[in-house]
XYZ file of C-alpha atoms in Angstrom:
138
model
C -9.518 -7.891 -31.091
C -7.422 -4.734 -31.150
C -10.345 -2.667 -32.413
C -12.457 -3.857 -29.479
C -9.698 -2.825 -27.083
C -9.563 0.709 -28.528
C -13.349 1.028 -28.257
C -13.203 0.008 -24.581
C -10.432 2.523 -23.883
C -12.446 5.282 -25.556
C -15.568 4.312 -23.588
C -13.618 4.401 -20.311
C -12.114 7.782 -21.219
C -15.612 9.174 -21.921
C -16.853 7.739 -18.612
C -14.013 9.382 -16.636
C -14.513 12.871 -18.098
C -15.303 15.252 -15.230
C -14.456 12.695 -12.557
C -11.716 13.226 -9.983
C -9.414 10.290 -10.698
C -6.500 9.058 -8.604
C -4.472 11.291 -6.251
C -2.149 10.767 -3.278
C -4.936 10.373 -0.701
C -6.689 7.797 -2.867
C -3.483 5.800 -3.257
C -2.851 5.983 0.486
C -6.393 4.750 1.192
C -6.096 1.862 -1.261
C -2.601 0.782 -0.169
C -3.545 1.194 3.497
C -6.660 -0.889 2.929
C -4.630 -3.649 1.316
C -2.113 -3.581 4.184
C -4.874 -3.729 6.813
C -6.555 -6.523 4.906
C -3.318 -8.518 5.028
C -2.979 -7.771 8.758
C -6.530 -9.010 9.291
C -5.321 -12.505 8.393
C -3.802 -12.663 11.879
C -6.500 -14.344 14.025
C -6.814 -11.696 16.763
C -6.945 -8.820 14.227
C -9.997 -10.009 12.253
C -11.869 -6.733 12.833
C -9.379 -4.841 10.677
C -10.931 -6.319 7.548
C -13.998 -4.063 7.961
C -11.802 -0.983 8.335
C -9.793 -2.098 5.293
C -12.945 -2.553 3.244
C -14.223 0.888 4.260
C -10.894 2.484 3.285
C -10.873 0.796 -0.121
C -14.535 1.655 -0.821
C -13.897 5.308 0.072
C -10.807 5.302 -2.173
C -12.805 3.988 -5.133
C -15.582 6.509 -4.368
C -13.002 9.302 -4.542
C -11.805 8.108 -7.969
C -15.298 8.265 -9.496
C -16.488 11.377 -7.660
C -17.518 14.435 -9.681
C -17.129 16.822 -6.714
C -13.600 17.854 -7.646
C -13.431 20.850 -5.295
C -14.165 18.690 -2.234
C -11.685 15.996 -3.368
C -8.953 18.620 -3.908
C -9.578 19.986 -0.403
C -9.343 16.497 1.106
C -6.112 15.792 -0.773
C -4.634 19.160 0.288
C -5.466 18.360 3.931
C -3.801 14.943 3.560
C -0.668 16.368 1.924
C -0.383 19.097 4.568
C -0.245 16.490 7.328
C 1.433 13.514 5.663
C 3.069 14.846 2.488
C 6.618 14.713 3.844
C 6.231 11.232 5.382
C 7.894 9.323 2.494
C 10.880 11.686 2.664
C 11.197 11.234 6.439
C 11.018 7.444 6.115
C 13.669 7.501 3.383
C 15.926 9.706 5.534
C 15.420 7.388 8.493
C 16.506 4.371 6.462
C 19.550 6.296 5.201
C 20.518 7.204 8.776
C 20.053 3.599 9.846
C 22.207 2.377 6.968
C 24.991 4.935 7.645
C 24.929 4.800 11.459
C 28.431 3.308 11.594
C 29.926 5.971 9.322
C 28.206 9.038 10.791
C 26.970 10.333 14.125
C 23.514 11.896 13.690
C 22.186 14.443 16.168
C 19.707 17.334 16.372
C 20.499 21.024 16.498
C 19.511 22.215 19.989
C 17.927 25.411 18.625
C 16.028 24.489 15.444
C 16.063 20.642 15.727
C 17.578 20.184 12.262
C 19.279 16.835 11.685
C 23.070 17.183 11.638
C 25.774 14.577 11.062
C 29.452 14.138 11.779
C 31.850 11.530 10.443
C 32.660 9.077 13.207
C 36.187 9.382 14.554
C 36.452 13.107 13.844
C 37.130 13.884 17.528
C 35.939 17.063 19.254
C 34.403 19.288 16.581
C 32.376 22.498 16.584
C 29.527 22.143 14.097
C 27.605 25.106 12.697
C 23.968 24.392 11.868
C 23.216 25.233 8.260
C 19.642 26.229 9.028
C 19.955 28.565 12.025
C 23.718 29.170 12.430
C 23.893 27.720 15.976
C 27.320 26.398 16.948
C 27.375 23.000 18.671
C 30.385 21.214 20.186
C 30.210 17.470 19.610
C 32.519 14.495 19.948
C 32.239 12.014 17.111
């Protein structure tokens, strides 16, 4: 049984030589397709199942594609637009969790996210990114 398993792994490795494989855009397409497929279970959102199927088929096509240059370009485009999204979501959850401990606000000049401990009173904050001084009451 184990010998058969090794032969199958070797056959799959030979099949995948020269193919693109999985990248961030492919994972986003597959996970997005699964999420839309689950949303299509809601009666008035039935049409989403076709969009979900198209996303998943395109994701699988990208995995087996031999046009690596085109797939790298597509992934670079995706990362340029959505690459920092997981970090922004994580920061948003952290701000939501700590909203009672800290006051979060934006720098008026460069729009960097700044925070102050609540109860600090009237404080002048210097932005670490641009050096702008902001008076805030926490």
